[in-house]
Amino acid sequence: MSLLANRLKNISPSVTVSINALATEMRERGEDVISLAAGEPDFNTPSHIREKAIELIKDGNKIKYTPVPGIMALRNAIAEHFNKRYNTTYTQESVTTGVGGKGVLFNILYATLNVGDEVIIPAPYWVSYPEMVKMAQGTPVIIDTSEDNEFMMTAEELEKAISPKTKWIIFNSPSNPTGAVYTEQALKDIAEVLKKYPHVHILSDDVYEFLVYEGEFKNLLSVDSSLLERMVMCSAVSKTFAMTGWRLGYAITSNQELIKAINKIQSQLCSHTSTVSQYASLEALTSPFDFLDEFKEGYKRRRDLVLARLDKIDLLSARKPKGAFYVYINISKVIGKTTPQGKVLNTDVEICEYLLQEGKVALVPGTAFGLAPYMRLSYATADETLNKALDNVSHALDLLK
């Protein structure tokens, strides 16, 4: 009898984590590897947030267990944020916090999916969505989007994918990995479809809500308040506040039954996320966002730098992302090329492996996000690093025949 559970046979490890780990291993061997694989801001957590955490640790009195969904003051602050944005009347009882955005998303799916329940996921998608669905015994239903439509799912594509078994649609805008930001009209069209199918719930992953460079952030609730009862909105402090390692995510919904179910799972899993992280996140959400303009300005400059460099590499092309901090690069012209060692590159996975070995640059193949042949580049790093990485990529591609 095998020690490992059968359910693991259907679960794939995170490709982004694996590639970043390989890049780290190569660095430790003394190789000069640049990783553009991880979705992690290179900015430091703003000083006032770090200072609040240090103050709390020095005091010592508040570093105790908290309620499972998080401290009341933090939940109130999260509810207030959503109320201001959407003109809603959420209370702290509508909020739960968890171990990063990933932990919160998993808890929601685990609390709601039965065997055979379907979850619609537009591709390209964040690598963990389908794996989380499968871990919760649901069935991912993938909609392939088109680069010609800027990787946005259309209302028609959504309607074709809906079945009596559909329980959720996972909606992510700005998108990881493409940086796509849905237009207001596209959201309205999708909302009209969803209103026809009241059994479909909406899981809105808004973790990049503050990182929009063209236009303004909107989600489905922004354009149609009638969807409120079916919406669960999720976010985290990781991307906006450069707090990836603090592991604080949150969800808000008017469905109290769901909140209680999520909390029941978390109570047996990890009780709650770090107390220090909760108080630091409270400081983040209730202090002025003065740092955000600097962050956004830096990301936008880096985005434009990357696009300008890609425009000069004949084998690569990319759409201009309007949010997040990724470029999803079309590498179809590289397919079929031969390396100096005589290997034919037939997939985006092989291309990324080649660029890592030959160019010493770690990028994530589009296969990991459900749509090939592409590769994702994270521009959440210094200009100098981006320039050097793209020099290496350009040189490695020049060696192909």
Coordinates of C-alpha atoms in Angstrom, one line a residue:
M1 CA 0.0 0.0 0.0
S2 CA 1.4 3.4 -1.0
L3 CA 2.1 5.9 1.7
L4 CA 0.9 8.8 -0.5
A5 CA -2.8 9.6 -1.1
N6 CA -4.3 8.9 -4.5
R7 CA -5.6 12.5 -4.8
L8 CA -2.0 13.7 -5.3
K9 CA -1.8 12.0 -8.7
N10 CA -4.0 14.8 -10.2
I11 CA -2.1 17.7 -8.6
S12 CA 0.8 19.4 -10.3
P13 CA 3.5 21.3 -8.4
S14 CA 3.7 25.1 -8.8
V15 CA 5.9 25.7 -11.9
T16 CA 6.7 29.2 -10.8
V17 CA 8.0 28.0 -7.5
S18 CA 9.9 25.2 -9.2
I19 CA 11.6 27.4 -11.7
N20 CA 12.5 30.0 -9.0
A21 CA 14.0 27.1 -6.9
L22 CA 16.0 25.9 -9.8
A23 CA 17.3 29.4 -10.5
T24 CA 18.3 29.7 -6.8
E25 CA 20.1 26.3 -7.0
M26 CA 22.0 27.5 -10.0
R27 CA 23.0 30.7 -8.2
E28 CA 24.2 28.7 -5.3
R29 CA 26.5 26.7 -7.6
G30 CA 28.1 30.0 -8.6
E31 CA 26.1 30.7 -11.8
D32 CA 25.0 34.2 -12.6
V33 CA 21.3 33.6 -13.0
I34 CA 18.6 36.3 -13.2
S35 CA 15.2 35.2 -12.1
L36 CA 12.2 36.9 -13.6
A37 CA 9.9 34.0 -12.6
A38 CA 8.5 35.0 -9.2
G39 CA 5.6 37.4 -8.8
E40 CA 7.2 39.3 -6.0
P41 CA 7.7 43.1 -5.7
D42 CA 11.4 44.1 -5.2
F43 CA 10.4 47.1 -3.2
N44 CA 10.7 46.9 0.6
T45 CA 7.6 46.9 2.7
P46 CA 7.0 50.6 3.6
S47 CA 8.9 51.6 6.7
H48 CA 5.8 52.6 8.8
I49 CA 4.4 49.1 8.4
R50 CA 7.7 47.5 9.4
E51 CA 8.1 49.8 12.3
K52 CA 4.6 48.9 13.6
A53 CA 5.5 45.3 13.5
I54 CA 8.8 45.9 15.4
E55 CA 6.9 48.0 18.0
L56 CA 4.4 45.1 18.5
I57 CA 7.2 42.5 18.9
K58 CA 9.0 44.7 21.4
D59 CA 5.9 45.2 23.4
G60 CA 5.1 41.5 23.4
N61 CA 1.6 41.8 25.0
K62 CA -0.3 41.4 21.7
I63 CA 1.6 38.5 20.2
K64 CA -1.0 36.0 21.3
Y65 CA -3.6 33.9 19.5
T66 CA -6.3 35.8 17.7
P67 CA -9.8 34.9 16.6
V68 CA -9.8 32.5 13.7
P69 CA -11.0 35.1 11.1
G70 CA -8.5 37.7 12.4
I71 CA -8.5 40.6 14.8
M72 CA -11.7 42.7 14.8
A73 CA -9.9 46.0 14.0
L74 CA -8.3 44.5 10.8
R75 CA -11.6 43.0 9.7
N76 CA -13.3 46.4 10.2
A77 CA -10.6 48.1 8.2
I78 CA -11.1 45.6 5.3
A79 CA -14.8 46.0 5.4
E80 CA -14.4 49.8 5.3
H81 CA -12.1 49.6 2.3
F82 CA -14.7 47.6 0.3
N83 CA -17.6 49.8 1.5
K84 CA -15.9 52.9 0.2
R85 CA -15.0 51.3 -3.1
Y86 CA -18.4 49.6 -3.8
N87 CA -20.9 51.6 -1.7
T88 CA -21.7 48.5 0.3
T89 CA -22.6 47.9 3.9
Y90 CA -20.2 45.1 4.9
T91 CA -19.3 44.6 8.5
Q92 CA -16.3 42.8 10.1
E93 CA -18.5 39.7 10.3
S94 CA -18.4 39.6 6.4
V95 CA -14.6 39.3 6.5
T96 CA -12.2 36.5 7.1
T97 CA -8.4 36.6 6.9
G98 CA -6.0 33.8 6.2
V99 CA -2.5 32.7 5.3
G100 CA -2.0 34.8 2.2
G101 CA -4.4 35.2 -0.7
K102 CA -3.6 31.6 -1.7
G103 CA -4.7 30.2 1.7
V104 CA -8.0 32.2 1.5
L105 CA -8.8 31.0 -2.0
F106 CA -8.1 27.4 -1.1
N107 CA -10.4 27.7 2.0
I108 CA -13.2 29.0 -0.1
L109 CA -13.0 26.3 -2.7
Y110 CA -12.5 23.5 -0.1
A111 CA -15.6 24.8 1.8
T112 CA -17.9 24.8 -1.3
L113 CA -16.9 22.2 -3.8
N114 CA -18.3 18.7 -4.0
V115 CA -17.2 15.9 -6.4
G116 CA -18.3 16.9 -9.9
D117 CA -18.8 20.6 -9.2
E118 CA -17.4 22.7 -12.0
V119 CA -15.3 25.9 -11.7
I120 CA -14.8 28.1 -14.8
I121 CA -11.3 29.5 -15.2
P122 CA -10.2 31.7 -18.1
A123 CA -6.8 30.9 -19.4
P124 CA -4.1 32.0 -19.1
Y125 CA -4.7 31.7 -15.4
W126 CA -2.7 31.9 -12.2
V127 CA -1.0 28.4 -11.9
S128 CA -2.7 27.5 -8.6
Y129 CA -6.4 28.0 -9.6
P130 CA -7.0 24.6 -11.3
E131 CA -4.8 22.7 -8.8
M132 CA -6.8 24.1 -5.9
V133 CA -10.1 23.2 -7.6
K134 CA -8.8 19.6 -8.1
M135 CA -7.6 19.4 -4.5
A136 CA -11.1 20.3 -3.4
Q137 CA -12.5 17.5 -5.7
G138 CA -14.0 19.9 -8.2
T139 CA -13.5 20.0 -11.9
P140 CA -11.8 22.9 -13.6
V141 CA -13.4 24.1 -16.9
I142 CA -10.9 26.1 -18.8
I143 CA -11.8 28.9 -21.3
D144 CA -9.0 29.7 -23.7
T145 CA -8.8 33.4 -24.3
S146 CA -7.3 35.1 -27.3
E147 CA -4.3 37.4 -27.6
D148 CA -6.3 39.3 -30.2
N149 CA -8.8 40.1 -27.5
E150 CA -6.0 41.0 -25.0
F151 CA -6.5 37.8 -23.2
M152 CA -10.0 38.8 -21.9
M153 CA -12.8 36.2 -21.8
T154 CA -15.8 37.2 -23.8
A155 CA -19.4 37.0 -22.6
E156 CA -20.1 34.4 -25.4
E157 CA -17.2 32.2 -24.3
L158 CA -18.4 32.3 -20.7
E159 CA -22.0 31.4 -21.6
K160 CA -20.8 28.4 -23.7
A161 CA -18.9 27.1 -20.7
I162 CA -21.7 27.3 -18.1
S163 CA -23.5 24.1 -17.3
P164 CA -25.9 22.9 -14.5
K165 CA -22.8 21.7 -12.6
T166 CA -21.1 25.1 -12.7
K167 CA -20.6 26.4 -9.1
W168 CA -18.0 29.1 -9.5
I169 CA -16.2 31.3 -12.0
I170 CA -12.8 32.6 -10.9
F171 CA -12.2 36.1 -12.1
N172 CA -8.8 37.8 -12.0
S173 CA -8.3 41.4 -13.2
P174 CA -5.7 42.8 -13.4
S175 CA -4.5 39.3 -14.5
N176 CA -1.6 37.2 -13.5
P177 CA 0.1 36.2 -15.9
T178 CA -1.0 38.7 -18.7
G179 CA -1.5 42.0 -16.9
A180 CA -4.9 42.2 -18.8
V181 CA -7.4 44.6 -17.3
Y182 CA -11.1 44.0 -18.2
T183 CA -12.8 47.0 -19.7
E184 CA -16.1 48.3 -18.2
Q185 CA -18.0 47.2 -21.2
A186 CA -16.5 43.7 -21.1
L187 CA -17.5 43.4 -17.5
K188 CA -21.0 44.6 -18.2
D189 CA -21.4 42.0 -20.9
I190 CA -20.1 39.2 -18.6
A191 CA -22.5 40.4 -15.8
E192 CA -25.5 40.2 -18.2
V193 CA -24.6 36.5 -18.8
L194 CA -24.1 35.7 -15.2
K195 CA -27.5 37.2 -14.3
K196 CA -29.1 34.5 -16.4
Y197 CA -27.5 31.8 -14.3
P198 CA -28.1 32.4 -10.6
H199 CA -26.5 29.1 -9.6
V200 CA -23.1 30.4 -10.6
H201 CA -21.1 32.2 -7.9
I202 CA -18.2 34.6 -8.6
L203 CA -14.8 34.4 -6.9
S204 CA -13.1 37.7 -7.7
D205 CA -9.4 37.6 -7.1
D206 CA -8.5 41.3 -6.9
V207 CA -5.0 41.0 -5.5
Y208 CA -3.6 43.5 -8.1
E209 CA -6.5 46.0 -7.6
F210 CA -4.2 48.9 -6.9
L211 CA -1.7 48.2 -9.7
V212 CA -3.6 49.5 -12.7
Y213 CA -1.7 51.7 -15.1
E214 CA -4.3 52.4 -17.9
G215 CA -7.8 53.4 -16.7
E216 CA -9.1 52.5 -13.3
F217 CA -9.7 49.2 -11.5
K218 CA -13.2 47.7 -11.8
N219 CA -14.6 44.3 -11.1
L220 CA -18.0 42.7 -11.7
L221 CA -19.5 44.3 -8.6
S222 CA -18.4 47.7 -9.8
V223 CA -20.6 47.4 -12.9
D224 CA -23.6 45.5 -11.5
S225 CA -24.6 45.6 -7.8
S226 CA -27.2 42.9 -8.3
L227 CA -24.4 40.3 -8.3
L228 CA -23.5 41.2 -4.6
E229 CA -25.1 38.1 -3.0
R230 CA -23.1 35.8 -5.3
M231 CA -19.8 37.6 -5.0
V232 CA -16.8 36.7 -2.9
M233 CA -14.0 39.2 -3.3
C234 CA -10.4 38.2 -2.3
S235 CA -7.3 40.2 -2.0
A236 CA -4.0 40.3 0.0
V237 CA -1.4 42.8 1.2
S238 CA 1.3 41.0 -0.7
K239 CA 1.4 42.9 -4.0
T240 CA 0.1 46.4 -3.1
F241 CA 2.2 46.8 0.0
A242 CA 5.2 44.6 -1.0
M243 CA 4.3 42.2 1.9
T244 CA 4.6 38.9 0.2
G245 CA 6.4 37.1 3.1
W246 CA 3.9 38.4 5.7
R247 CA 1.2 36.0 4.4
L248 CA -2.0 37.9 5.0
G249 CA -4.9 37.5 2.6
Y250 CA -8.6 38.2 3.1
A251 CA -12.0 37.6 1.7
I252 CA -15.3 39.4 2.0
T253 CA -18.8 38.2 1.2
S254 CA -22.4 38.8 2.3
N255 CA -22.9 35.1 2.6
Q256 CA -22.5 34.4 6.4
E257 CA -22.9 30.6 5.9
L258 CA -19.8 30.7 3.7
I259 CA -17.8 32.8 6.1
K260 CA -18.6 30.4 8.9
A261 CA -17.6 27.4 6.8
I262 CA -14.2 29.0 5.9
N263 CA -13.6 29.7 9.5
K264 CA -14.4 26.2 10.5
I265 CA -11.8 24.8 8.0
Q266 CA -9.2 27.3 9.1
S267 CA -9.8 26.6 12.8
Q268 CA -8.7 23.0 12.2
L269 CA -6.0 23.8 9.7
C270 CA -3.9 26.7 11.2
S271 CA -6.2 28.6 13.5
H272 CA -5.2 32.0 12.1
T273 CA -2.4 33.7 10.2
S274 CA 0.4 35.5 12.1
T275 CA -0.6 37.9 14.7
V276 CA 2.2 40.2 13.9
S277 CA 1.2 40.2 10.2
Q278 CA -2.4 41.0 11.2
Y279 CA -1.4 44.2 13.1
A280 CA 1.1 45.1 10.3
S281 CA -1.7 44.7 7.7
L282 CA -4.0 46.9 9.9
E283 CA -1.3 49.6 9.8
A284 CA -1.0 49.2 6.0
L285 CA -4.7 49.5 5.3
T286 CA -5.4 52.4 7.7
S287 CA -2.4 54.6 6.9
P288 CA -2.1 56.9 3.8
F289 CA -1.0 55.1 0.6
D290 CA 1.7 57.7 0.0
F291 CA 4.2 55.1 -1.3
L292 CA 1.8 53.7 -3.9
D293 CA 2.5 56.4 -6.5
E294 CA 6.2 55.6 -6.3
F295 CA 5.5 51.9 -6.7
K296 CA 3.2 52.3 -9.7
E297 CA 5.5 54.8 -11.4
G298 CA 8.4 52.3 -11.0
Y299 CA 6.4 49.4 -12.4
K300 CA 5.1 51.4 -15.3
R301 CA 8.6 52.6 -16.2
R302 CA 9.8 49.0 -16.1
R303 CA 6.9 47.8 -18.1
D304 CA 7.7 50.3 -20.9
L305 CA 11.4 49.4 -20.7
V306 CA 10.6 45.7 -21.2
L307 CA 8.2 46.4 -24.1
A308 CA 10.7 48.6 -25.9
R309 CA 13.4 46.0 -25.5
L310 CA 11.1 43.2 -26.7
D311 CA 10.1 45.3 -29.7
K312 CA 13.8 45.0 -30.9
I313 CA 13.9 41.2 -30.6
D314 CA 12.5 39.7 -33.8
L315 CA 11.4 36.3 -32.4
L316 CA 9.4 37.8 -29.5
S317 CA 6.3 40.0 -29.2
A318 CA 3.9 41.0 -26.4
R319 CA 0.7 42.9 -25.7
K320 CA 1.0 46.0 -23.5
P321 CA -0.2 45.0 -20.0
K322 CA -2.5 47.5 -18.3
G323 CA -2.0 46.2 -14.8
A324 CA -0.1 43.9 -12.4
F325 CA 3.7 43.5 -13.2
Y326 CA 4.0 40.8 -15.8
V327 CA 4.5 40.7 -19.6
Y328 CA 3.1 37.6 -21.4
I329 CA 5.5 37.1 -24.3
N330 CA 4.5 35.4 -27.5
I331 CA 7.2 32.9 -28.5
S332 CA 5.5 31.1 -31.3
K333 CA 8.3 32.2 -33.7
V334 CA 10.9 30.4 -31.6
I335 CA 9.0 27.0 -31.9
G336 CA 11.0 24.7 -34.2
K337 CA 14.3 26.6 -33.8
T338 CA 17.4 24.5 -33.1
T339 CA 19.9 25.2 -30.3
P340 CA 23.7 25.2 -30.8
Q341 CA 23.7 21.7 -29.3
G342 CA 21.3 20.5 -32.0
K343 CA 18.1 20.3 -30.0
V344 CA 14.9 21.3 -31.7
L345 CA 12.7 23.5 -29.4
N346 CA 9.2 22.2 -29.8
T347 CA 7.5 23.7 -26.7
D348 CA 7.5 26.8 -24.6
V349 CA 8.8 24.6 -21.7
E350 CA 11.8 23.7 -23.8
I351 CA 12.4 27.3 -24.8
C352 CA 12.3 28.4 -21.1
E353 CA 14.7 25.6 -20.2
Y354 CA 17.0 26.7 -23.0
L355 CA 16.9 30.4 -21.9
L356 CA 17.7 29.3 -18.3
Q357 CA 20.7 27.1 -19.3
E358 CA 22.1 29.3 -22.2
G359 CA 20.9 32.8 -21.2
K360 CA 20.9 32.3 -17.4
V361 CA 17.4 33.9 -17.2
A362 CA 14.5 32.2 -15.5
L363 CA 11.1 32.8 -17.1
V364 CA 7.9 30.8 -16.7
P365 CA 6.5 28.9 -19.7
G366 CA 2.9 29.7 -20.8
T367 CA 2.0 26.0 -20.4
A368 CA 2.1 26.5 -16.7
F369 CA -0.7 29.1 -17.1
G370 CA -2.8 27.0 -19.5
L371 CA -2.0 28.9 -22.7
A372 CA 1.0 28.2 -25.0
P373 CA 3.4 29.1 -26.6
Y374 CA 4.1 32.0 -24.3
M375 CA 6.4 32.8 -21.4
R376 CA 5.8 35.1 -18.5
L377 CA 8.3 37.8 -17.5
S378 CA 7.9 39.5 -14.1
Y379 CA 9.2 43.1 -14.3
A380 CA 9.1 43.6 -10.5
T381 CA 12.8 44.2 -10.4
A382 CA 15.4 46.8 -11.1
D383 CA 15.9 48.4 -14.5
E384 CA 19.5 47.3 -14.6
T385 CA 18.5 43.7 -13.9
L386 CA 15.8 43.8 -16.6
N387 CA 18.2 45.2 -19.2
K388 CA 20.8 42.6 -18.4
A389 CA 18.2 39.8 -18.5
L390 CA 16.9 40.9 -21.9
D391 CA 20.5 41.2 -23.2
N392 CA 21.0 37.6 -22.2
V393 CA 17.7 36.5 -23.8
S394 CA 18.5 38.3 -27.0
H395 CA 21.9 36.8 -27.2
A396 CA 20.6 33.2 -26.5
L397 CA 17.9 33.6 -29.2
D398 CA 20.5 34.8 -31.7
L399 CA 22.3 31.5 -31.3
L400 CA 19.3 29.6 -32.6
K401 CA 19.1 28.3 -36.1

